[in-house]
Amino acid sequence: MQYVSTRGQAPDLTFGDVLLTGLARDGGLYVPGAWPQLSHDDLRALAGLPYADAAARILSPFMDGIDEDELSAMTRDAYGAFVDPGVVPLRQLSDGHWLMELFHGPTLAFKDVAMQLLGRLFDRELARRQQRVTIVGATSGDTGSAAIEACRDRDAIDIFILYPDGRVSEVQRRQMTTVLSDNVHNIAIEGTFDDCQALVKAAFNDLVFRDEIAMSAVNSINWARVVAQVAYYITSAVALGAPDKRVSFAVPTGNFGCVFAGYAARQMGLPMDKLIVATNRNDILHRFFQTGAYRKDQVVATQSPSMDIQVASNFERLLFDLAGRDGAVVRQQMQALADQEGLEVTPEALAQAHELFLSHRVDEETTTATIGEVFREYSIALDPHSAVGLRAARDLLPDGPVITLSTAHPAKFPDAVEKACGQSPALPAHMADIYQREERYTVLPNELAAVQAHIRSLRRT
Ligand SMILES: *Cc1c(COP(=O)(O)O)cnc(C)c1O
């Protein structure tokens, strides 16, 4: 399997290179040169398999050099620690509506599903190449803990996570700082999340430093993270009767990674009715699907912070397909986005998108009302991200059949849940003692030189 850049000017790469590289050298994102295909018989044969085995079968065609058996050993290891034996269980709400619970991993959000596998893929590829990497990332809350859990105790990886001092919730901070492994380093920056992100970017652009520490990233444009999410669309649809029955999905969306994985599942041959892009007030994607114009706006803070995003970094992957896989068109579009704060697709491209995609925007009050409604109807406490998804599913496809992706455990967003339901959700058993655990982190000023010196002194060589 060769991977091509969405901007058409970077060399084609293999999976191992794409895994370690992240962004293409022409500024584009890597996508498969062709979508691996699953026949209807292939889909039927997945029925009843344990999730880890089904995921290995679905994903191995994307990963040259890793056969199904080797990948299956990795997925079993990655998903063995998930609290629910089904890993990504379906829960039926009503006749046509299901929730897929993606939050049973170590940090209680769906990012674990991809990150847990990514850590193991990194380890394998680095061992094969006899290389080490230093992962440096910035987080506003959820991504940092998922990355730390995925990379802790891995021989070939040191990981440094920058977060804004005093500006992440206590649960989020403790999920990072109570991991005391030798290769894990938390840095509380005296600044904002934007400062943290700017420091990481500046470190990346310091080419001498970048090469010296073999710097790498695990952010959401990494193809391996996106592809790992394809498996649960396919296994859940098969559990509800695919390929002989057709389901829809509703996806709470920020960076367009999760929902792009749903699109990929459909391109691989999974019969799918509609794919709903559900946004909070930060609605650039909803406006795009309404009008064909993708225009930047101010980011506003909401109860669903992981979706408070202005420019969805994975959206370029869809633009590439809508442009007939013509990298020159995508280059022009991305230039317009940079220069004029917006881009447009042709009416034909928008019509093509509408064959699959629907979109919906859910405001703050409706999100709270939905959490309360579902709690009264089913005694299920939804986190605010999942509530945005379910609201979209119920409004757009009231009869279903539709699976809403439930992306975070309610205990991760206790304030929003308490406000809506009148009671606070309990932390799951494996995290119940998180307020008693020892923490380790270093506070640093918002200065690149200080951060670089810290990384140099602590990374293992
Ligand atoms: C990251 C995240 C999302 C958004 O996912 P994207 O792949 O960025 O669209 C939704 N919900 C939760 C809880 C998340 O952590």
Short mmCIF file of C-alpha atoms and ligand atoms in Angstrom, two decimals:
data_model
loop_
_atom_site.label_atom_id
_atom_site.label_comp_id
_atom_site.label_asym_id
_atom_site.label_seq_id
_atom_site.Cartn_x
_atom_site.Cartn_y
_atom_site.Cartn_z
CA MET A 1 0.00 0.00 0.00
CA GLN A 2 1.42 3.34 -1.06
CA TYR A 3 0.30 6.60 0.52
CA VAL A 4 -0.10 9.81 -1.47
CA SER A 5 -0.15 13.42 -0.32
CA THR A 6 -3.36 15.46 -0.65
CA ARG A 7 -1.28 18.24 -2.24
CA GLY A 8 0.32 16.01 -4.84
CA GLN A 9 3.91 17.23 -4.51
CA ALA A 10 5.45 14.98 -1.85
CA PRO A 11 6.90 11.52 -2.50
CA ASP A 12 4.63 8.49 -2.04
CA LEU A 13 5.43 6.67 1.19
CA THR A 14 4.86 3.31 2.84
CA PHE A 15 2.81 2.89 6.02
CA GLY A 16 5.88 2.84 8.27
CA ASP A 17 7.11 6.16 6.89
CA VAL A 18 3.66 7.74 7.12
CA LEU A 19 3.38 6.58 10.72
CA LEU A 20 6.60 8.31 11.76
CA THR A 21 6.34 11.35 9.47
CA GLY A 22 2.87 12.75 10.15
CA LEU A 23 2.66 15.77 7.83
CA ALA A 24 3.78 15.46 4.19
CA ARG A 25 6.68 17.67 3.05
CA ASP A 26 4.41 19.65 0.72
CA GLY A 27 2.20 20.54 3.69
CA GLY A 28 -0.44 17.98 2.75
CA LEU A 29 -1.76 14.91 4.54
CA TYR A 30 -1.16 11.32 3.53
CA VAL A 31 -4.06 9.15 2.35
CA PRO A 32 -4.06 5.61 0.88
CA GLY A 33 -3.37 5.53 -2.87
CA ALA A 34 -6.45 3.29 -3.16
CA TRP A 35 -9.01 2.08 -0.62
CA PRO A 36 -8.67 -1.61 0.32
CA GLN A 37 -11.97 -3.33 -0.46
CA LEU A 38 -14.13 -5.58 1.70
CA SER A 39 -16.66 -7.76 -0.13
CA HIS A 40 -20.04 -8.55 1.39
CA ASP A 41 -18.70 -12.00 2.29
CA ASP A 42 -15.67 -10.43 3.96
CA LEU A 43 -18.05 -8.30 6.04
CA ARG A 44 -20.25 -11.27 7.00
CA ALA A 45 -17.15 -13.19 8.09
CA LEU A 46 -16.41 -10.50 10.70
CA ALA A 47 -19.63 -11.26 12.60
CA GLY A 48 -18.97 -12.62 16.08
CA LEU A 49 -15.18 -12.08 16.05
CA PRO A 50 -13.66 -10.49 19.16
CA TYR A 51 -13.11 -6.78 18.48
CA ALA A 52 -9.31 -7.04 18.51
CA ASP A 53 -9.33 -9.79 15.86
CA ALA A 54 -11.86 -8.02 13.65
CA ALA A 55 -9.82 -4.81 13.89
CA ALA A 56 -6.63 -6.64 12.86
CA ARG A 57 -8.36 -8.13 9.82
CA ILE A 58 -9.82 -4.76 8.78
CA LEU A 59 -6.60 -2.77 9.33
CA SER A 60 -3.82 -5.07 8.11
CA PRO A 61 -4.33 -4.21 4.39
CA PHE A 62 -3.43 -0.60 5.29
CA MET A 63 -0.22 -1.61 7.04
CA ASP A 64 2.31 -3.10 4.67
CA GLY A 65 4.65 -5.51 6.35
CA ILE A 66 2.31 -6.25 9.27
CA ASP A 67 0.22 -9.36 8.63
CA GLU A 68 -3.09 -10.10 10.29
CA ASP A 69 -1.61 -12.42 12.95
CA GLU A 70 1.05 -9.98 14.06
CA LEU A 71 -1.44 -7.12 14.09
CA SER A 72 -3.90 -9.24 16.02
CA ALA A 73 -1.30 -9.75 18.78
CA MET A 74 -0.92 -5.95 18.90
CA THR A 75 -4.64 -5.17 18.93
CA ARG A 76 -5.26 -7.76 21.68
CA ASP A 77 -2.56 -6.12 23.73
CA ALA A 78 -3.87 -2.62 22.97
CA TYR A 79 -7.50 -3.38 23.78
CA GLY A 80 -6.94 -5.91 26.56
CA ALA A 81 -6.94 -3.16 29.17
CA PHE A 82 -10.29 -1.71 28.10
CA VAL A 83 -12.74 -2.05 30.95
CA ASP A 84 -15.59 -3.42 28.80
CA PRO A 85 -14.91 -6.87 27.30
CA GLY A 86 -16.61 -5.76 24.07
CA VAL A 87 -14.06 -2.87 23.87
CA VAL A 88 -16.53 -0.64 21.94
CA PRO A 89 -19.95 -1.95 23.10
CA LEU A 90 -23.28 -0.97 21.53
CA ARG A 91 -26.10 0.10 23.80
CA GLN A 92 -29.62 0.24 22.40
CA LEU A 93 -31.68 3.29 23.39
CA SER A 94 -34.85 2.81 21.34
CA ASP A 95 -36.08 1.06 18.20
CA GLY A 96 -33.77 2.77 15.76
CA HIS A 97 -31.14 4.33 18.02
CA TRP A 98 -27.93 2.93 19.48
CA LEU A 99 -24.94 4.40 21.28
CA MET A 100 -21.48 3.00 20.61
CA GLU A 101 -19.45 3.52 23.79
CA LEU A 102 -15.90 4.36 22.80
CA PHE A 103 -14.73 5.51 26.23
CA HIS A 104 -13.76 2.33 28.06
CA GLY A 105 -10.00 2.85 27.60
CA PRO A 106 -7.50 4.12 30.18
CA THR A 107 -8.24 7.86 29.84
CA LEU A 108 -12.02 7.65 29.33
CA ALA A 109 -12.25 9.17 25.84
CA PHE A 110 -12.41 7.64 22.37
CA LYS A 111 -8.88 8.83 21.56
CA ASP A 112 -7.59 5.81 23.48
CA VAL A 113 -8.93 3.46 20.79
CA ALA A 114 -6.47 4.86 18.26
CA MET A 115 -3.66 5.94 20.61
CA GLN A 116 -3.31 2.56 22.33
CA LEU A 117 -2.65 0.96 18.97
CA LEU A 118 -0.48 3.85 17.78
CA GLY A 119 1.94 3.46 20.72
CA ARG A 120 2.46 -0.19 19.81
CA LEU A 121 2.85 0.58 16.09
CA PHE A 122 5.52 3.19 16.94
CA ASP A 123 7.36 0.70 19.13
CA ARG A 124 7.41 -1.94 16.41
CA GLU A 125 8.53 0.42 13.67
CA LEU A 126 11.25 2.02 15.83
CA ALA A 127 12.61 -1.36 16.89
CA ARG A 128 12.71 -2.47 13.25
CA ARG A 129 14.67 0.67 12.32
CA GLN A 130 16.70 0.70 15.52
CA GLN A 131 15.68 4.29 16.11
CA ARG A 132 14.35 6.28 19.05
CA VAL A 133 12.01 9.28 19.03
CA THR A 134 11.13 12.11 21.34
CA ILE A 135 7.45 12.93 21.14
CA VAL A 136 6.63 16.52 22.04
CA GLY A 137 3.00 17.62 22.16
CA ALA A 138 0.73 20.36 23.47
CA THR A 139 -2.63 19.62 25.02
CA SER A 140 -5.66 21.53 26.21
CA GLY A 141 -6.77 18.46 28.14
CA ASP A 142 -7.67 15.13 26.53
CA THR A 143 -5.06 14.37 23.91
CA GLY A 144 -2.14 14.64 26.32
CA SER A 145 -3.36 11.94 28.67
CA ALA A 146 -4.27 9.59 25.83
CA ALA A 147 -0.79 10.05 24.32
CA ILE A 148 0.94 9.54 27.68
CA GLU A 149 -0.98 6.34 28.40
CA ALA A 150 -0.11 5.06 24.93
CA CYS A 151 3.63 5.83 25.20
CA ARG A 152 4.41 5.18 28.87
CA ASP A 153 7.17 2.64 29.54
CA ARG A 154 8.03 2.25 25.84
CA ASP A 155 11.78 1.76 25.37
CA ALA A 156 12.25 3.73 22.16
CA ILE A 157 10.05 6.70 23.09
CA ASP A 158 10.40 9.67 25.42
CA ILE A 159 7.30 11.83 25.65
CA PHE A 160 7.04 15.47 26.75
CA ILE A 161 3.57 17.02 27.07
CA LEU A 162 3.11 20.77 27.48
CA TYR A 163 -0.11 21.96 29.09
CA PRO A 164 -1.16 25.44 30.30
CA ASP A 165 -0.45 25.70 34.04
CA GLY A 166 -3.72 26.05 35.97
CA ARG A 167 -5.88 25.92 32.87
CA VAL A 168 -6.76 22.24 32.56
CA SER A 169 -9.26 20.56 34.85
CA GLU A 170 -7.93 18.69 37.90
CA VAL A 171 -9.00 15.30 36.52
CA GLN A 172 -7.33 16.08 33.21
CA ARG A 173 -4.10 17.21 34.93
CA ARG A 174 -3.97 14.21 37.22
CA GLN A 175 -4.57 11.82 34.33
CA MET A 176 -1.26 13.09 32.96
CA THR A 177 0.83 13.93 36.03
CA THR A 178 0.18 10.75 38.03
CA VAL A 179 1.88 8.64 35.36
CA LEU A 180 5.33 8.33 36.97
CA SER A 181 7.10 6.33 34.24
CA ASP A 182 10.71 7.30 33.48
CA ASN A 183 9.94 8.21 29.88
CA VAL A 184 6.97 10.50 30.67
CA HIS A 185 7.51 14.22 31.28
CA ASN A 186 4.75 16.72 32.00
CA ILE A 187 5.53 20.40 31.58
CA ALA A 188 3.17 23.02 33.00
CA ILE A 189 3.79 26.14 30.94
CA GLU A 190 3.17 29.56 32.48
CA GLY A 191 0.83 30.55 29.65
CA THR A 192 -2.19 29.50 27.61
CA PHE A 193 -2.85 26.49 25.39
CA ASP A 194 -1.98 28.64 22.37
CA ASP A 195 1.40 29.40 23.99
CA CYS A 196 2.01 25.66 24.46
CA GLN A 197 1.12 24.97 20.85
CA ALA A 198 3.36 27.80 19.65
CA LEU A 199 6.27 26.39 21.67
CA VAL A 200 5.84 22.95 20.10
CA LYS A 201 5.67 24.47 16.65
CA ALA A 202 8.76 26.58 17.30
CA ALA A 203 10.64 23.50 18.53
CA PHE A 204 9.64 21.66 15.33
CA ASN A 205 10.84 24.57 13.20
CA ASP A 206 14.23 24.61 14.94
CA LEU A 207 15.62 22.01 12.56
CA VAL A 208 18.86 21.50 14.48
CA PHE A 209 16.96 20.78 17.69
CA ARG A 210 14.39 18.69 15.86
CA ASP A 211 17.04 16.41 14.35
CA GLU A 212 19.09 16.29 17.55
CA ILE A 213 16.22 14.85 19.59
CA ALA A 214 14.52 12.95 16.70
CA MET A 215 11.33 14.84 17.37
CA SER A 216 8.01 13.29 16.42
CA ALA A 217 4.31 13.98 16.97
CA VAL A 218 1.16 12.00 17.59
CA ASN A 219 -1.38 14.69 16.72
CA SER A 220 -4.69 14.00 15.07
CA ILE A 221 -3.51 14.28 11.48
CA ASN A 222 -1.37 11.15 11.90
CA TRP A 223 -2.86 8.66 9.44
CA ALA A 224 -2.38 5.75 11.83
CA ARG A 225 -4.66 7.45 14.33
CA VAL A 226 -7.37 7.98 11.75
CA VAL A 227 -7.24 4.49 10.30
CA ALA A 228 -7.42 2.78 13.70
CA GLN A 229 -10.91 4.26 14.03
CA VAL A 230 -12.20 2.65 10.83
CA ALA A 231 -12.59 -0.72 12.56
CA TYR A 232 -15.37 0.25 14.97
CA TYR A 233 -17.61 1.60 12.23
CA ILE A 234 -17.39 -1.72 10.44
CA THR A 235 -17.76 -4.00 13.48
CA SER A 236 -20.76 -2.06 14.82
CA ALA A 237 -22.54 -2.03 11.45
CA VAL A 238 -21.91 -5.78 11.10
CA ALA A 239 -23.33 -6.34 14.58
CA LEU A 240 -26.55 -4.65 13.41
CA GLY A 241 -26.82 -6.72 10.23
CA ALA A 242 -24.47 -5.21 7.64
CA PRO A 243 -23.97 -5.74 4.75
CA ASP A 244 -27.59 -6.93 4.48
CA LYS A 245 -28.84 -3.99 6.53
CA ARG A 246 -27.70 -0.41 6.13
CA VAL A 247 -27.11 1.86 9.13
CA SER A 248 -26.25 5.53 9.61
CA PHE A 249 -23.81 7.08 12.07
CA ALA A 250 -23.89 10.34 14.03
CA VAL A 251 -20.45 11.64 14.97
CA PRO A 252 -19.60 14.50 17.36
CA THR A 253 -16.92 16.25 15.34
CA GLY A 254 -13.94 18.53 15.98
CA ASN A 255 -10.89 17.84 13.80
CA PHE A 256 -12.84 15.59 11.39
CA GLY A 257 -10.65 12.56 12.26
CA CYS A 258 -13.32 10.28 13.66
CA VAL A 259 -15.88 11.10 10.99
CA PHE A 260 -13.30 10.70 8.21
CA ALA A 261 -12.72 7.16 9.48
CA GLY A 262 -16.46 6.56 8.91
CA TYR A 263 -16.10 7.84 5.38
CA ALA A 264 -13.14 5.50 4.88
CA ALA A 265 -15.23 2.53 6.08
CA ARG A 266 -17.82 3.37 3.44
CA GLN A 267 -15.14 3.73 0.73
CA MET A 268 -13.94 0.24 1.67
CA GLY A 269 -17.35 -1.17 0.80
CA LEU A 270 -19.37 -0.93 4.03
CA PRO A 271 -22.98 -0.18 3.06
CA MET A 272 -23.83 3.01 4.95
CA ASP A 273 -26.87 5.23 4.69
CA LYS A 274 -25.89 8.62 6.15
CA LEU A 275 -22.91 9.97 8.06
CA ILE A 276 -23.96 12.87 10.30
CA VAL A 277 -21.37 15.52 11.15
CA ALA A 278 -22.52 16.95 14.48
CA THR A 279 -20.94 20.18 15.71
CA ASN A 280 -21.34 22.43 18.72
CA ARG A 281 -21.46 26.22 18.26
CA ASN A 282 -18.09 26.03 16.51
CA ASP A 283 -19.86 25.12 13.29
CA ILE A 284 -17.44 25.62 10.40
CA LEU A 285 -18.14 22.09 9.18
CA HIS A 286 -21.92 22.43 9.47
CA ARG A 287 -21.76 25.67 7.47
CA PHE A 288 -19.66 23.92 4.85
CA PHE A 289 -22.16 21.12 4.35
CA GLN A 290 -24.97 23.70 4.12
CA THR A 291 -23.27 25.98 1.59
CA GLY A 292 -20.11 24.46 0.10
CA ALA A 293 -18.07 27.35 1.59
CA TYR A 294 -15.57 26.66 4.36
CA ARG A 295 -14.93 29.91 6.23
CA LYS A 296 -13.04 30.56 9.45
CA ASP A 297 -14.80 32.17 12.40
CA GLN A 298 -13.88 32.90 16.04
CA VAL A 299 -13.60 29.89 18.34
CA VAL A 300 -15.96 30.04 21.31
CA ALA A 301 -15.59 27.94 24.48
CA THR A 302 -18.33 25.34 25.04
CA GLN A 303 -19.12 22.41 27.34
CA SER A 304 -17.68 20.11 24.67
CA PRO A 305 -14.12 21.52 24.52
CA SER A 306 -12.68 18.75 22.33
CA MET A 307 -14.88 20.09 19.53
CA ASP A 308 -13.98 23.77 20.01
CA ILE A 309 -12.05 23.90 16.77
CA GLN A 310 -11.97 26.48 14.02
CA VAL A 311 -10.13 24.65 11.26
CA ALA A 312 -10.63 20.89 11.17
CA SER A 313 -7.23 19.50 10.27
CA ASN A 314 -8.42 16.23 8.72
CA PHE A 315 -11.00 17.90 6.48
CA GLU A 316 -8.34 18.27 3.77
CA ARG A 317 -8.51 14.50 3.31
CA LEU A 318 -12.17 14.75 2.25
CA LEU A 319 -11.46 17.79 0.05
CA PHE A 320 -8.91 15.67 -1.82
CA ASP A 321 -11.53 13.05 -2.75
CA LEU A 322 -14.15 15.71 -3.56
CA ALA A 323 -11.59 17.26 -5.96
CA GLY A 324 -11.25 13.94 -7.79
CA ARG A 325 -7.92 13.34 -6.02
CA ASP A 326 -6.33 16.29 -7.80
CA GLY A 327 -3.62 17.69 -5.51
CA ALA A 328 -3.41 20.93 -7.52
CA VAL A 329 -7.03 21.76 -6.66
CA VAL A 330 -6.42 21.08 -2.97
CA ARG A 331 -3.29 23.28 -3.05
CA GLN A 332 -5.36 26.18 -4.40
CA GLN A 333 -8.11 25.60 -1.85
CA MET A 334 -5.70 25.51 1.07
CA GLN A 335 -4.00 28.63 -0.21
CA ALA A 336 -7.37 30.40 -0.31
CA LEU A 337 -8.01 29.26 3.25
CA ALA A 338 -4.67 30.73 4.34
CA ASP A 339 -4.96 34.00 2.35
CA GLN A 340 -8.68 34.74 2.39
CA GLU A 341 -9.80 32.83 5.48
CA GLY A 342 -12.03 30.60 3.37
CA LEU A 343 -12.40 28.19 0.47
CA GLU A 344 -15.24 26.91 -1.71
CA VAL A 345 -15.93 23.67 -3.53
CA THR A 346 -17.91 23.32 -6.77
CA PRO A 347 -21.67 22.61 -6.69
CA GLU A 348 -20.89 19.15 -8.12
CA ALA A 349 -18.46 18.42 -5.27
CA LEU A 350 -21.03 19.55 -2.70
CA ALA A 351 -23.69 17.35 -4.30
CA GLN A 352 -21.28 14.44 -4.13
CA ALA A 353 -20.68 15.11 -0.42
CA HIS A 354 -24.43 15.17 0.19
CA GLU A 355 -24.81 11.62 -1.10
CA LEU A 356 -23.33 10.54 2.23
CA PHE A 357 -23.01 13.44 4.66
CA LEU A 358 -25.62 15.29 6.71
CA SER A 359 -24.74 17.93 9.27
CA HIS A 360 -26.24 19.54 12.34
CA ARG A 361 -25.27 22.22 14.87
CA VAL A 362 -26.27 21.89 18.51
CA ASP A 363 -26.16 24.90 20.84
CA GLU A 364 -25.25 24.89 24.53
CA GLU A 365 -28.78 24.90 25.95
CA THR A 366 -29.90 22.08 23.69
CA THR A 367 -26.83 20.06 24.70
CA THR A 368 -27.72 20.44 28.38
CA ALA A 369 -31.38 19.65 27.68
CA THR A 370 -30.39 16.51 25.76
CA ILE A 371 -28.19 15.24 28.61
CA GLY A 372 -31.12 15.76 30.99
CA GLU A 373 -33.66 14.14 28.64
CA VAL A 374 -31.57 11.00 28.09
CA PHE A 375 -30.91 10.73 31.82
CA ARG A 376 -34.64 10.81 32.60
CA GLU A 377 -35.60 8.47 29.76
CA TYR A 378 -32.88 5.82 30.09
CA SER A 379 -30.91 6.58 33.28
CA ILE A 380 -27.84 7.09 31.10
CA ALA A 381 -25.58 10.08 31.78
CA LEU A 382 -24.13 11.31 28.48
CA ASP A 383 -21.06 13.50 28.31
CA PRO A 384 -21.64 16.77 26.37
CA HIS A 385 -19.78 15.61 23.22
CA SER A 386 -21.91 12.48 22.94
CA ALA A 387 -25.03 14.56 23.63
CA VAL A 388 -24.28 16.73 20.59
CA GLY A 389 -24.06 13.56 18.49
CA LEU A 390 -27.26 12.04 19.82
CA ARG A 391 -29.22 15.28 19.40
CA ALA A 392 -28.19 15.36 15.74
CA ALA A 393 -29.18 11.71 15.26
CA ARG A 394 -32.61 12.24 16.83
CA ASP A 395 -33.31 15.46 14.94
CA LEU A 396 -32.16 14.33 11.51
CA LEU A 397 -32.97 10.60 11.52
CA PRO A 398 -35.68 10.13 14.16
CA ASP A 399 -36.53 6.59 12.97
CA GLY A 400 -32.95 5.41 12.47
CA PRO A 401 -31.36 3.00 12.29
CA VAL A 402 -28.49 5.14 13.50
CA ILE A 403 -25.52 4.59 15.77
CA THR A 404 -24.33 7.63 17.73
CA LEU A 405 -20.67 7.59 18.69
CA SER A 406 -20.33 8.18 22.42
CA THR A 407 -16.87 9.68 22.66
CA ALA A 408 -16.23 10.37 26.36
CA HIS A 409 -17.16 8.97 29.75
CA PRO A 410 -19.50 11.34 31.63
CA ALA A 411 -17.10 11.45 34.61
CA LYS A 412 -14.66 13.33 32.42
CA PHE A 413 -17.07 16.29 32.25
CA PRO A 414 -18.72 16.22 35.69
CA ASP A 415 -19.82 19.86 35.75
CA ALA A 416 -21.83 19.66 32.53
CA VAL A 417 -23.42 16.40 33.62
CA GLU A 418 -24.29 17.66 37.10
CA LYS A 419 -25.85 20.80 35.66
CA ALA A 420 -28.10 18.72 33.39
CA CYS A 421 -28.93 15.75 35.63
CA GLY A 422 -28.61 17.16 39.14
CA GLN A 423 -26.01 14.58 40.11
CA SER A 424 -22.35 14.06 39.45
CA PRO A 425 -21.16 10.90 37.64
CA ALA A 426 -18.77 8.60 39.56
CA LEU A 427 -15.27 7.89 38.27
CA PRO A 428 -14.80 4.26 37.17
CA ALA A 429 -13.01 1.93 39.60
CA HIS A 430 -9.59 2.09 37.92
CA MET A 431 -9.51 5.86 38.44
CA ALA A 432 -11.30 6.15 41.76
CA ASP A 433 -8.07 6.92 43.67
CA ILE A 434 -6.79 9.52 41.20
CA TYR A 435 -7.06 12.33 43.78
CA GLN A 436 -4.75 10.44 46.14
CA ARG A 437 -2.02 9.53 43.64
CA GLU A 438 1.37 11.21 43.59
CA GLU A 439 1.86 13.79 40.83
CA ARG A 440 5.02 14.74 38.94
CA TYR A 441 5.42 17.74 36.67
CA THR A 442 7.74 20.68 36.06
CA VAL A 443 6.60 24.30 35.79
CA LEU A 444 8.48 26.23 33.08
CA PRO A 445 8.22 29.77 31.77
CA ASN A 446 6.76 30.39 28.32
CA GLU A 447 10.24 30.37 26.72
CA LEU A 448 11.48 28.09 23.98
CA ALA A 449 15.06 27.93 25.31
CA ALA A 450 13.87 26.77 28.74
CA VAL A 451 11.70 24.04 27.21
CA GLN A 452 14.48 22.87 24.91
CA ALA A 453 17.03 22.73 27.73
CA HIS A 454 14.59 20.71 29.83
CA ILE A 455 13.96 18.21 27.03
CA ARG A 456 17.70 17.87 26.30
CA SER A 457 18.47 17.14 29.93
CA LEU A 458 15.76 14.50 30.46
CA ARG A 459 15.42 12.55 27.25
CA ARG A 460 17.20 9.21 27.23
CA THR A 461 19.79 8.57 24.51
C1 LIG B 1 -11.34 14.58 20.13
C2 LIG B 1 -12.77 14.43 20.56
C3 LIG B 1 -13.85 14.62 19.66
C4 LIG B 1 -13.65 15.10 18.23
O1 LIG B 1 -13.06 14.13 17.43
P1 LIG B 1 -12.37 14.55 16.03
O2 LIG B 1 -11.75 13.31 15.52
O3 LIG B 1 -11.38 15.63 16.37
O4 LIG B 1 -13.48 15.05 15.15
C5 LIG B 1 -15.14 14.40 20.12
N1 LIG B 1 -15.38 14.03 21.40
C6 LIG B 1 -14.37 13.85 22.29
C7 LIG B 1 -14.71 13.46 23.68
C8 LIG B 1 -13.05 14.03 21.90
O5 LIG B 1 -12.05 13.86 22.81
#
